[in-house]
JSON list of C-alpha atoms in Angstrom, two decimals:
[
{"chain": "A", "resi": 1, "resn": "MET", "atom": "CA", "xyz": [-10.13, -76.44, -36.87]},
{"chain": "A", "resi": 2, "resn": "ILE", "atom": "CA", "xyz": [-12.97, -75.63, -38.94]},
{"chain": "A", "resi": 3, "resn": "THR", "atom": "CA", "xyz": [-11.90, -74.50, -42.43]},
{"chain": "A", "resi": 4, "resn": "SER", "atom": "CA", "xyz": [-14.35, -75.49, -44.92]},
{"chain": "A", "resi": 5, "resn": "GLY", "atom": "CA", "xyz": [-17.19, -77.36, -45.42]},
{"chain": "A", "resi": 6, "resn": "SER", "atom": "CA", "xyz": [-20.44, -77.66, -43.99]},
{"chain": "A", "resi": 7, "resn": "CYS", "atom": "CA", "xyz": [-20.99, -78.22, -40.40]},
{"chain": "A", "resi": 8, "resn": "ALA", "atom": "CA", "xyz": [-23.76, -78.79, -37.88]},
{"chain": "A", "resi": 9, "resn": "ILE", "atom": "CA", "xyz": [-23.70, -77.13, -34.40]},
{"chain": "A", "resi": 10, "resn": "ILE", "atom": "CA", "xyz": [-25.84, -79.26, -31.41]},
{"chain": "A", "resi": 11, "resn": "GLY", "atom": "CA", "xyz": [-26.64, -76.54, -28.87]},
{"chain": "A", "resi": 12, "resn": "GLY", "atom": "CA", "xyz": [-28.20, -73.06, -28.51]},
{"chain": "A", "resi": 13, "resn": "GLY", "atom": "CA", "xyz": [-26.04, -71.23, -25.37]},
{"chain": "A", "resi": 14, "resn": "LEU", "atom": "CA", "xyz": [-22.99, -68.53, -25.82]},
{"chain": "A", "resi": 15, "resn": "ILE", "atom": "CA", "xyz": [-20.91, -70.95, -27.64]},
{"chain": "A", "resi": 16, "resn": "ALA", "atom": "CA", "xyz": [-23.00, -72.40, -29.74]},
{"chain": "A", "resi": 17, "resn": "THR", "atom": "CA", "xyz": [-24.46, -69.31, -31.07]},
{"chain": "A", "resi": 18, "resn": "ALA", "atom": "CA", "xyz": [-21.56, -67.62, -32.02]},
{"chain": "A", "resi": 19, "resn": "GLY", "atom": "CA", "xyz": [-19.91, -70.02, -33.50]},
{"chain": "A", "resi": 20, "resn": "ALA", "atom": "CA", "xyz": [-22.40, -70.54, -36.05]},
{"chain": "A", "resi": 21, "resn": "LEU", "atom": "CA", "xyz": [-22.94, -66.51, -36.29]},
{"chain": "A", "resi": 22, "resn": "ALA", "atom": "CA", "xyz": [-18.62, -66.54, -37.27]},
{"chain": "A", "resi": 23, "resn": "LEU", "atom": "CA", "xyz": [-18.77, -69.77, -39.46]},
{"chain": "A", "resi": 24, "resn": "GLY", "atom": "CA", "xyz": [-21.99, -68.20, -41.45]},
{"chain": "A", "resi": 25, "resn": "ASN", "atom": "CA", "xyz": [-20.17, -64.59, -42.38]},
{"chain": "A", "resi": 26, "resn": "LEU", "atom": "CA", "xyz": [-17.33, -66.73, -43.27]},
{"chain": "A", "resi": 27, "resn": "GLY", "atom": "CA", "xyz": [-19.67, -68.62, -46.09]},
{"chain": "A", "resi": 28, "resn": "THR", "atom": "CA", "xyz": [-19.69, -71.49, -43.91]},
{"chain": "A", "resi": 29, "resn": "PRO", "atom": "CA", "xyz": [-23.35, -73.31, -43.77]},
{"chain": "A", "resi": 30, "resn": "VAL", "atom": "CA", "xyz": [-23.82, -74.16, -40.42]},
{"chain": "A", "resi": 31, "resn": "THR", "atom": "CA", "xyz": [-26.54, -75.89, -39.29]},
{"chain": "A", "resi": 32, "resn": "VAL", "atom": "CA", "xyz": [-27.42, -76.01, -35.67]},
{"chain": "A", "resi": 33, "resn": "VAL", "atom": "CA", "xyz": [-29.80, -77.97, -33.62]},
{"chain": "A", "resi": 34, "resn": "THR", "atom": "CA", "xyz": [-30.89, -76.46, -30.05]},
{"chain": "A", "resi": 35, "resn": "ARG", "atom": "CA", "xyz": [-33.98, -76.06, -27.30]},
{"chain": "A", "resi": 36, "resn": "ALA", "atom": "CA", "xyz": [-33.77, -73.05, -27.55]},
{"chain": "A", "resi": 37, "resn": "PRO", "atom": "CA", "xyz": [-35.59, -70.43, -29.49]},
{"chain": "A", "resi": 38, "resn": "PRO", "atom": "CA", "xyz": [-33.62, -69.36, -31.68]},
{"chain": "A", "resi": 39, "resn": "PRO", "atom": "CA", "xyz": [-30.78, -65.47, -31.76]},
{"chain": "A", "resi": 40, "resn": "LEU", "atom": "CA", "xyz": [-31.09, -62.78, -34.72]},
{"chain": "A", "resi": 41, "resn": "ASN", "atom": "CA", "xyz": [-31.05, -64.70, -38.14]},
{"chain": "A", "resi": 42, "resn": "GLY", "atom": "CA", "xyz": [-27.85, -65.08, -39.81]},
{"chain": "A", "resi": 43, "resn": "LYS", "atom": "CA", "xyz": [-25.65, -65.55, -42.76]},
{"chain": "A", "resi": 44, "resn": "ASN", "atom": "CA", "xyz": [-26.10, -68.98, -44.31]},
{"chain": "A", "resi": 45, "resn": "ILE", "atom": "CA", "xyz": [-26.93, -70.97, -40.64]},
{"chain": "A", "resi": 46, "resn": "ALA", "atom": "CA", "xyz": [-29.99, -72.94, -41.12]},
{"chain": "A", "resi": 47, "resn": "TRP", "atom": "CA", "xyz": [-31.95, -73.10, -36.69]},
{"chain": "A", "resi": 48, "resn": "ASN", "atom": "CA", "xyz": [-33.72, -75.89, -36.79]},
{"chain": "A", "resi": 49, "resn": "TYR", "atom": "CA", "xyz": [-35.65, -77.15, -32.82]},
{"chain": "A", "resi": 50, "resn": "GLY", "atom": "CA", "xyz": [-34.35, -79.98, -31.37]},
{"chain": "A", "resi": 51, "resn": "ASP", "atom": "CA", "xyz": [-32.34, -82.10, -29.29]},
{"chain": "A", "resi": 52, "resn": "VAL", "atom": "CA", "xyz": [-28.65, -84.72, -29.55]},
{"chain": "A", "resi": 53, "resn": "SER", "atom": "CA", "xyz": [-30.46, -87.47, -29.53]},
{"chain": "A", "resi": 54, "resn": "SER", "atom": "CA", "xyz": [-33.48, -86.09, -32.02]},
{"chain": "A", "resi": 55, "resn": "SER", "atom": "CA", "xyz": [-33.62, -87.12, -35.44]},
{"chain": "A", "resi": 56, "resn": "THR", "atom": "CA", "xyz": [-32.81, -83.47, -36.39]},
{"chain": "A", "resi": 57, "resn": "ALA", "atom": "CA", "xyz": [-29.53, -83.71, -34.81]},
{"chain": "A", "resi": 58, "resn": "TYR", "atom": "CA", "xyz": [-28.76, -87.04, -37.37]},
{"chain": "A", "resi": 59, "resn": "GLN", "atom": "CA", "xyz": [-30.19, -85.60, -40.51]},
{"chain": "A", "resi": 60, "resn": "ALA", "atom": "CA", "xyz": [-27.55, -82.09, -39.22]},
{"chain": "A", "resi": 61, "resn": "VAL", "atom": "CA", "xyz": [-24.94, -84.94, -38.74]},
{"chain": "A", "resi": 62, "resn": "ALA", "atom": "CA", "xyz": [-25.39, -86.21, -42.14]},
{"chain": "A", "resi": 63, "resn": "GLU", "atom": "CA", "xyz": [-24.93, -83.99, -44.49]},
{"chain": "A", "resi": 64, "resn": "ALA", "atom": "CA", "xyz": [-22.27, -82.25, -43.13]},
{"chain": "A", "resi": 65, "resn": "GLN", "atom": "CA", "xyz": [-18.57, -81.95, -42.70]},
{"chain": "A", "resi": 66, "resn": "SER", "atom": "CA", "xyz": [-17.85, -81.52, -39.63]},
{"chain": "A", "resi": 67, "resn": "VAL", "atom": "CA", "xyz": [-19.61, -81.42, -35.70]},
{"chain": "A", "resi": 68, "resn": "VAL", "atom": "CA", "xyz": [-19.68, -79.27, -32.48]},
{"chain": "A", "resi": 69, "resn": "TYR", "atom": "CA", "xyz": [-21.00, -80.80, -29.00]},
{"chain": "A", "resi": 70, "resn": "ALA", "atom": "CA", "xyz": [-21.50, -77.72, -27.46]},
{"chain": "A", "resi": 71, "resn": "ALA", "atom": "CA", "xyz": [-24.61, -78.24, -25.72]},
{"chain": "A", "resi": 72, "resn": "GLY", "atom": "CA", "xyz": [-26.03, -80.35, -22.31]},
{"chain": "A", "resi": 73, "resn": "THR", "atom": "CA", "xyz": [-28.08, -79.94, -19.30]},
{"chain": "A", "resi": 74, "resn": "LEU", "atom": "CA", "xyz": [-26.08, -80.43, -16.18]},
{"chain": "A", "resi": 75, "resn": "GLY", "atom": "CA", "xyz": [-24.15, -77.05, -14.17]},
{"chain": "A", "resi": 76, "resn": "PRO", "atom": "CA", "xyz": [-21.23, -77.06, -12.49]},
{"chain": "A", "resi": 77, "resn": "ALA", "atom": "CA", "xyz": [-23.66, -76.92, -8.69]},
{"chain": "A", "resi": 78, "resn": "THR", "atom": "CA", "xyz": [-26.39, -79.33, -10.50]},
{"chain": "A", "resi": 79, "resn": "GLN", "atom": "CA", "xyz": [-27.69, -81.71, -8.02]},
{"chain": "A", "resi": 80, "resn": "LEU", "atom": "CA", "xyz": [-27.16, -85.53, -9.23]},
{"chain": "A", "resi": 81, "resn": "GLU", "atom": "CA", "xyz": [-30.27, -88.31, -7.87]},
{"chain": "A", "resi": 82, "resn": "SER", "atom": "CA", "xyz": [-28.13, -90.82, -9.61]},
{"chain": "A", "resi": 83, "resn": "VAL", "atom": "CA", "xyz": [-24.38, -91.08, -11.71]},
{"chain": "A", "resi": 84, "resn": "HIS", "atom": "CA", "xyz": [-25.69, -93.28, -14.31]},
{"chain": "A", "resi": 85, "resn": "GLY", "atom": "CA", "xyz": [-28.02, -91.22, -14.07]},
{"chain": "A", "resi": 86, "resn": "ALA", "atom": "CA", "xyz": [-26.12, -88.78, -15.95]},
{"chain": "A", "resi": 87, "resn": "ILE", "atom": "CA", "xyz": [-24.21, -91.29, -17.91]},
{"chain": "A", "resi": 88, "resn": "ALA", "atom": "CA", "xyz": [-27.47, -92.22, -18.67]},
{"chain": "A", "resi": 89, "resn": "GLU", "atom": "CA", "xyz": [-28.06, -89.39, -19.74]},
{"chain": "A", "resi": 90, "resn": "GLU", "atom": "CA", "xyz": [-25.66, -86.04, -20.79]},
{"chain": "A", "resi": 91, "resn": "ILE", "atom": "CA", "xyz": [-22.38, -89.14, -22.06]},
{"chain": "A", "resi": 92, "resn": "VAL", "atom": "CA", "xyz": [-24.18, -92.03, -24.33]},
{"chain": "A", "resi": 93, "resn": "PRO", "atom": "CA", "xyz": [-26.05, -89.85, -26.80]},
{"chain": "A", "resi": 94, "resn": "VAL", "atom": "CA", "xyz": [-23.61, -88.05, -27.63]},
{"chain": "A", "resi": 95, "resn": "LEU", "atom": "CA", "xyz": [-22.02, -90.81, -27.95]},
{"chain": "A", "resi": 96, "resn": "LYS", "atom": "CA", "xyz": [-24.09, -92.09, -30.27]},
{"chain": "A", "resi": 97, "resn": "LEU", "atom": "CA", "xyz": [-24.00, -89.13, -32.18]},
{"chain": "A", "resi": 98, "resn": "ALA", "atom": "CA", "xyz": [-20.21, -88.98, -32.92]},
{"chain": "A", "resi": 99, "resn": "GLU", "atom": "CA", "xyz": [-20.44, -92.59, -33.84]},
{"chain": "A", "resi": 100, "resn": "GLU", "atom": "CA", "xyz": [-23.13, -91.60, -36.53]},
{"chain": "A", "resi": 101, "resn": "ALA", "atom": "CA", "xyz": [-21.09, -89.15, -37.72]},
{"chain": "A", "resi": 102, "resn": "ALA", "atom": "CA", "xyz": [-18.42, -91.19, -38.40]},
{"chain": "A", "resi": 103, "resn": "LEU", "atom": "CA", "xyz": [-20.41, -93.39, -40.21]},
{"chain": "A", "resi": 104, "resn": "LYS", "atom": "CA", "xyz": [-21.96, -90.62, -42.33]},
{"chain": "A", "resi": 105, "resn": "GLY", "atom": "CA", "xyz": [-18.26, -89.76, -42.94]},
{"chain": "A", "resi": 106, "resn": "VAL", "atom": "CA", "xyz": [-17.91, -87.06, -40.42]},
{"chain": "A", "resi": 107, "resn": "ARG", "atom": "CA", "xyz": [-14.29, -85.66, -40.66]},
{"chain": "A", "resi": 108, "resn": "THR", "atom": "CA", "xyz": [-14.03, -83.86, -37.40]},
{"chain": "A", "resi": 109, "resn": "PHE", "atom": "CA", "xyz": [-15.79, -83.36, -34.29]},
{"chain": "A", "resi": 110, "resn": "VAL", "atom": "CA", "xyz": [-14.86, -80.72, -31.79]},
{"chain": "A", "resi": 111, "resn": "PHE", "atom": "CA", "xyz": [-16.72, -81.43, -28.27]},
{"chain": "A", "resi": 112, "resn": "ILE", "atom": "CA", "xyz": [-16.78, -77.86, -26.06]},
{"chain": "A", "resi": 113, "resn": "SER", "atom": "CA", "xyz": [-15.33, -79.16, -22.73]},
{"chain": "A", "resi": 114, "resn": "SER", "atom": "CA", "xyz": [-15.04, -77.46, -20.35]},
{"chain": "A", "resi": 115, "resn": "GLY", "atom": "CA", "xyz": [-11.55, -76.05, -18.26]},
{"chain": "A", "resi": 116, "resn": "GLY", "atom": "CA", "xyz": [-11.59, -75.14, -14.36]},
{"chain": "A", "resi": 117, "resn": "THR", "atom": "CA", "xyz": [-14.44, -77.95, -13.01]},
{"chain": "A", "resi": 118, "resn": "VAL", "atom": "CA", "xyz": [-11.51, -80.83, -15.81]},
{"chain": "A", "resi": 119, "resn": "TYR", "atom": "CA", "xyz": [-8.47, -80.30, -13.55]},
{"chain": "A", "resi": 120, "resn": "GLY", "atom": "CA", "xyz": [-10.09, -80.05, -10.57]},
{"chain": "A", "resi": 121, "resn": "PRO", "atom": "CA", "xyz": [-9.85, -76.78, -7.15]},
{"chain": "A", "resi": 122, "resn": "ASN", "atom": "CA", "xyz": [-5.90, -78.44, -7.10]},
{"chain": "A", "resi": 123, "resn": "ALA", "atom": "CA", "xyz": [-3.90, -78.36, -10.68]},
{"chain": "A", "resi": 124, "resn": "PRO", "atom": "CA", "xyz": [-0.99, -75.84, -10.72]},
{"chain": "A", "resi": 125, "resn": "LEU", "atom": "CA", "xyz": [-1.25, -72.36, -12.31]},
{"chain": "A", "resi": 126, "resn": "PRO", "atom": "CA", "xyz": [-0.77, -71.81, -15.60]},
{"chain": "A", "resi": 127, "resn": "THR", "atom": "CA", "xyz": [-2.74, -74.96, -16.09]},
{"chain": "A", "resi": 128, "resn": "LYS", "atom": "CA", "xyz": [-0.94, -76.88, -19.20]},
{"chain": "A", "resi": 129, "resn": "GLU", "atom": "CA", "xyz": [-2.96, -79.82, -21.42]},
{"chain": "A", "resi": 130, "resn": "SER", "atom": "CA", "xyz": [-1.69, -82.61, -19.61]},
{"chain": "A", "resi": 131, "resn": "VAL", "atom": "CA", "xyz": [-2.19, -81.95, -16.51]},
{"chain": "A", "resi": 132, "resn": "ARG", "atom": "CA", "xyz": [-4.61, -84.99, -15.15]},
{"chain": "A", "resi": 133, "resn": "ALA", "atom": "CA", "xyz": [-7.84, -84.30, -15.34]},
{"chain": "A", "resi": 134, "resn": "ALA", "atom": "CA", "xyz": [-9.12, -84.69, -11.71]},
{"chain": "A", "resi": 135, "resn": "PRO", "atom": "CA", "xyz": [-12.74, -83.48, -11.95]},
{"chain": "A", "resi": 136, "resn": "ILE", "atom": "CA", "xyz": [-14.47, -82.98, -7.66]},
{"chain": "A", "resi": 137, "resn": "ASN", "atom": "CA", "xyz": [-18.13, -82.69, -9.27]},
{"chain": "A", "resi": 138, "resn": "MET", "atom": "CA", "xyz": [-20.40, -84.14, -11.53]},
{"chain": "A", "resi": 139, "resn": "TYR", "atom": "CA", "xyz": [-20.48, -81.87, -13.58]},
{"chain": "A", "resi": 140, "resn": "GLY", "atom": "CA", "xyz": [-16.17, -81.86, -14.35]},
{"chain": "A", "resi": 141, "resn": "THR", "atom": "CA", "xyz": [-16.42, -86.01, -13.90]},
{"chain": "A", "resi": 142, "resn": "VAL", "atom": "CA", "xyz": [-19.06, -85.98, -17.10]},
{"chain": "A", "resi": 143, "resn": "LYS", "atom": "CA", "xyz": [-16.56, -83.66, -19.47]},
{"chain": "A", "resi": 144, "resn": "ALA", "atom": "CA", "xyz": [-13.97, -85.70, -17.55]},
{"chain": "A", "resi": 145, "resn": "LEU", "atom": "CA", "xyz": [-15.36, -89.16, -19.41]},
{"chain": "A", "resi": 146, "resn": "THR", "atom": "CA", "xyz": [-17.25, -87.74, -21.96]},
{"chain": "A", "resi": 147, "resn": "GLU", "atom": "CA", "xyz": [-14.07, -86.70, -23.71]},
{"chain": "A", "resi": 148, "resn": "GLN", "atom": "CA", "xyz": [-12.24, -89.94, -22.80]},
{"chain": "A", "resi": 149, "resn": "ALA", "atom": "CA", "xyz": [-15.43, -92.52, -25.00]},
{"chain": "A", "resi": 150, "resn": "LEU", "atom": "CA", "xyz": [-14.61, -89.96, -28.00]},
{"chain": "A", "resi": 151, "resn": "PHE", "atom": "CA", "xyz": [-10.91, -90.86, -28.29]},
{"chain": "A", "resi": 152, "resn": "GLU", "atom": "CA", "xyz": [-12.18, -93.80, -27.56]},
{"chain": "A", "resi": 153, "resn": "VAL", "atom": "CA", "xyz": [-15.03, -93.81, -31.00]},
{"chain": "A", "resi": 154, "resn": "GLY", "atom": "CA", "xyz": [-12.38, -91.11, -32.47]},
{"chain": "A", "resi": 155, "resn": "ARG", "atom": "CA", "xyz": [-9.49, -94.28, -32.32]},
{"chain": "A", "resi": 156, "resn": "LYS", "atom": "CA", "xyz": [-12.45, -96.99, -33.88]},
{"chain": "A", "resi": 157, "resn": "TYR", "atom": "CA", "xyz": [-13.74, -94.92, -36.28]},
{"chain": "A", "resi": 158, "resn": "GLY", "atom": "CA", "xyz": [-10.78, -92.62, -38.06]},
{"chain": "A", "resi": 159, "resn": "ILE", "atom": "CA", "xyz": [-12.44, -89.39, -37.52]},
{"chain": "A", "resi": 160, "resn": "THR", "atom": "CA", "xyz": [-10.81, -86.38, -35.49]},
{"chain": "A", "resi": 161, "resn": "ILE", "atom": "CA", "xyz": [-11.98, -85.53, -32.51]},
{"chain": "A", "resi": 162, "resn": "VAL", "atom": "CA", "xyz": [-11.80, -83.05, -30.78]},
{"chain": "A", "resi": 163, "resn": "VAL", "atom": "CA", "xyz": [-11.93, -80.87, -27.13]},
{"chain": "A", "resi": 164, "resn": "LEU", "atom": "CA", "xyz": [-12.24, -78.11, -25.97]},
{"chain": "A", "resi": 165, "resn": "ARG", "atom": "CA", "xyz": [-12.19, -77.25, -22.18]},
{"chain": "A", "resi": 166, "resn": "VAL", "atom": "CA", "xyz": [-13.36, -73.49, -22.68]},
{"chain": "A", "resi": 167, "resn": "ALA", "atom": "CA", "xyz": [-12.64, -71.78, -19.19]},
{"chain": "A", "resi": 168, "resn": "ASN", "atom": "CA", "xyz": [-16.23, -68.49, -18.44]},
{"chain": "A", "resi": 169, "resn": "PRO", "atom": "CA", "xyz": [-16.84, -68.26, -22.02]},
{"chain": "A", "resi": 170, "resn": "TYR", "atom": "CA", "xyz": [-19.04, -64.61, -21.95]},
{"chain": "A", "resi": 171, "resn": "GLY", "atom": "CA", "xyz": [-19.50, -61.79, -24.79]},
{"chain": "A", "resi": 172, "resn": "PRO", "atom": "CA", "xyz": [-22.78, -60.42, -26.58]},
{"chain": "A", "resi": 173, "resn": "GLY", "atom": "CA", "xyz": [-26.43, -62.15, -25.64]},
{"chain": "A", "resi": 174, "resn": "GLN", "atom": "CA", "xyz": [-25.19, -63.73, -22.25]},
{"chain": "A", "resi": 175, "resn": "SER", "atom": "CA", "xyz": [-27.97, -64.17, -20.03]},
{"chain": "A", "resi": 176, "resn": "GLY", "atom": "CA", "xyz": [-27.78, -62.79, -16.61]},
{"chain": "A", "resi": 177, "resn": "THR", "atom": "CA", "xyz": [-30.02, -64.78, -15.21]},
{"chain": "A", "resi": 178, "resn": "ARG", "atom": "CA", "xyz": [-28.81, -68.41, -15.52]},
{"chain": "A", "resi": 179, "resn": "ARG", "atom": "CA", "xyz": [-26.79, -71.32, -14.01]},
{"chain": "A", "resi": 180, "resn": "GLN", "atom": "CA", "xyz": [-23.72, -70.38, -15.87]},
{"chain": "A", "resi": 181, "resn": "GLY", "atom": "CA", "xyz": [-21.94, -66.91, -16.07]},
{"chain": "A", "resi": 182, "resn": "PHE", "atom": "CA", "xyz": [-21.43, -64.60, -13.43]},
{"chain": "A", "resi": 183, "resn": "VAL", "atom": "CA", "xyz": [-19.88, -61.97, -15.79]},
{"chain": "A", "resi": 184, "resn": "ALA", "atom": "CA", "xyz": [-23.10, -60.94, -17.08]},
{"chain": "A", "resi": 185, "resn": "ALA", "atom": "CA", "xyz": [-25.10, -61.26, -14.03]},
{"chain": "A", "resi": 186, "resn": "ALA", "atom": "CA", "xyz": [-22.09, -59.78, -12.13]},
{"chain": "A", "resi": 187, "resn": "VAL", "atom": "CA", "xyz": [-23.75, -57.07, -14.83]},
{"chain": "A", "resi": 188, "resn": "LYS", "atom": "CA", "xyz": [-27.64, -57.91, -14.55]},
{"chain": "A", "resi": 189, "resn": "THR", "atom": "CA", "xyz": [-26.57, -57.34, -11.05]},
{"chain": "A", "resi": 190, "resn": "ALA", "atom": "CA", "xyz": [-24.50, -53.78, -11.36]},
{"chain": "A", "resi": 191, "resn": "LEU", "atom": "CA", "xyz": [-27.39, -51.87, -14.19]},
{"chain": "A", "resi": 192, "resn": "ALA", "atom": "CA", "xyz": [-30.14, -53.17, -11.44]},
{"chain": "A", "resi": 193, "resn": "GLY", "atom": "CA", "xyz": [-28.68, -51.70, -8.92]},
{"chain": "A", "resi": 194, "resn": "GLU", "atom": "CA", "xyz": [-28.07, -54.53, -6.66]},
{"chain": "A", "resi": 195, "resn": "PRO", "atom": "CA", "xyz": [-25.34, -56.61, -4.63]},
{"chain": "A", "resi": 196, "resn": "ILE", "atom": "CA", "xyz": [-23.17, -58.63, -6.30]},
{"chain": "A", "resi": 197, "resn": "VAL", "atom": "CA", "xyz": [-23.18, -61.81, -4.62]},
{"chain": "A", "resi": 198, "resn": "ILE", "atom": "CA", "xyz": [-19.65, -64.03, -4.85]},
{"chain": "A", "resi": 199, "resn": "TRP", "atom": "CA", "xyz": [-19.56, -67.04, -3.49]},
{"chain": "A", "resi": 200, "resn": "GLY", "atom": "CA", "xyz": [-16.57, -67.52, -1.09]},
{"chain": "A", "resi": 201, "resn": "ASP", "atom": "CA", "xyz": [-14.69, -65.78, 0.68]},
{"chain": "A", "resi": 202, "resn": "GLY", "atom": "CA", "xyz": [-13.75, -63.45, -2.82]},
{"chain": "A", "resi": 203, "resn": "SER", "atom": "CA", "xyz": [-9.84, -65.25, -3.04]},
{"chain": "A", "resi": 204, "resn": "THR", "atom": "CA", "xyz": [-10.41, -67.72, -5.94]},
{"chain": "A", "resi": 205, "resn": "THR", "atom": "CA", "xyz": [-9.37, -66.56, -9.20]},
{"chain": "A", "resi": 206, "resn": "ARG", "atom": "CA", "xyz": [-10.83, -67.27, -12.42]},
{"chain": "A", "resi": 207, "resn": "ASP", "atom": "CA", "xyz": [-9.83, -67.21, -16.43]},
{"chain": "A", "resi": 208, "resn": "PHE", "atom": "CA", "xyz": [-12.89, -65.47, -18.95]},
{"chain": "A", "resi": 209, "resn": "VAL", "atom": "CA", "xyz": [-12.83, -66.22, -22.38]},
{"chain": "A", "resi": 210, "resn": "TYR", "atom": "CA", "xyz": [-14.76, -63.55, -24.08]},
{"chain": "A", "resi": 211, "resn": "LEU", "atom": "CA", "xyz": [-15.85, -64.91, -27.22]},
{"chain": "A", "resi": 212, "resn": "ASP", "atom": "CA", "xyz": [-14.43, -62.63, -30.03]},
{"chain": "A", "resi": 213, "resn": "GLU", "atom": "CA", "xyz": [-11.35, -64.59, -29.22]},
{"chain": "A", "resi": 214, "resn": "GLY", "atom": "CA", "xyz": [-12.39, -67.46, -27.75]},
{"chain": "A", "resi": 215, "resn": "ILE", "atom": "CA", "xyz": [-14.80, -68.52, -31.50]},
{"chain": "A", "resi": 216, "resn": "ALA", "atom": "CA", "xyz": [-11.31, -68.27, -32.84]},
{"chain": "A", "resi": 217, "resn": "TRP", "atom": "CA", "xyz": [-10.76, -72.41, -32.81]},
{"chain": "A", "resi": 218, "resn": "MET", "atom": "CA", "xyz": [-14.17, -72.53, -35.17]},
{"chain": "A", "resi": 219, "resn": "VAL", "atom": "CA", "xyz": [-12.76, -70.67, -38.06]},
{"chain": "A", "resi": 220, "resn": "ARG", "atom": "CA", "xyz": [-8.89, -71.50, -37.68]}
]
């Protein structure tokens, strides 16, 4: 999906970092805007501090041919004070950035969404993209609403919108201490000789995407 030209990546988590390193290794100029400390320097990558609403992000978008939004503050277990607050803080800034990207001539805007939380617990397995979204928590709802709003941006401005519903990514560099990332947390706990805590009765199954495979979408 990102085959040529420069790319701006908003976010500094596992997916954003892996994607930036992969693109940089292929010779694509990448500008990353993140609130997290940057990892070790990679080829053709410029790391910048800022969030989605910062002037740094808008400048990066203005100079790119493609944009990847892989940021966000919500997690599946996040407890929110209000629904309208989540929409204002999580959805509106992404839409503003996408509209600015379109006005600046960006060709493709990629939004990293969620897998299981968007489809809900009753989705058939395997789950096809055509299955109706039915989230049951605010995390999934925010992702689903953002997707639909971004498609409207695409229709209005003619920019290509790509949504990736990534399920449980894991890979090198993933932290075992954050709210998300079962594989990293389980490995960290096991190495410490501590019991691995699993919520529920143990019957729940999950798909996991290893980042060496999961970043292929960025370099095709």
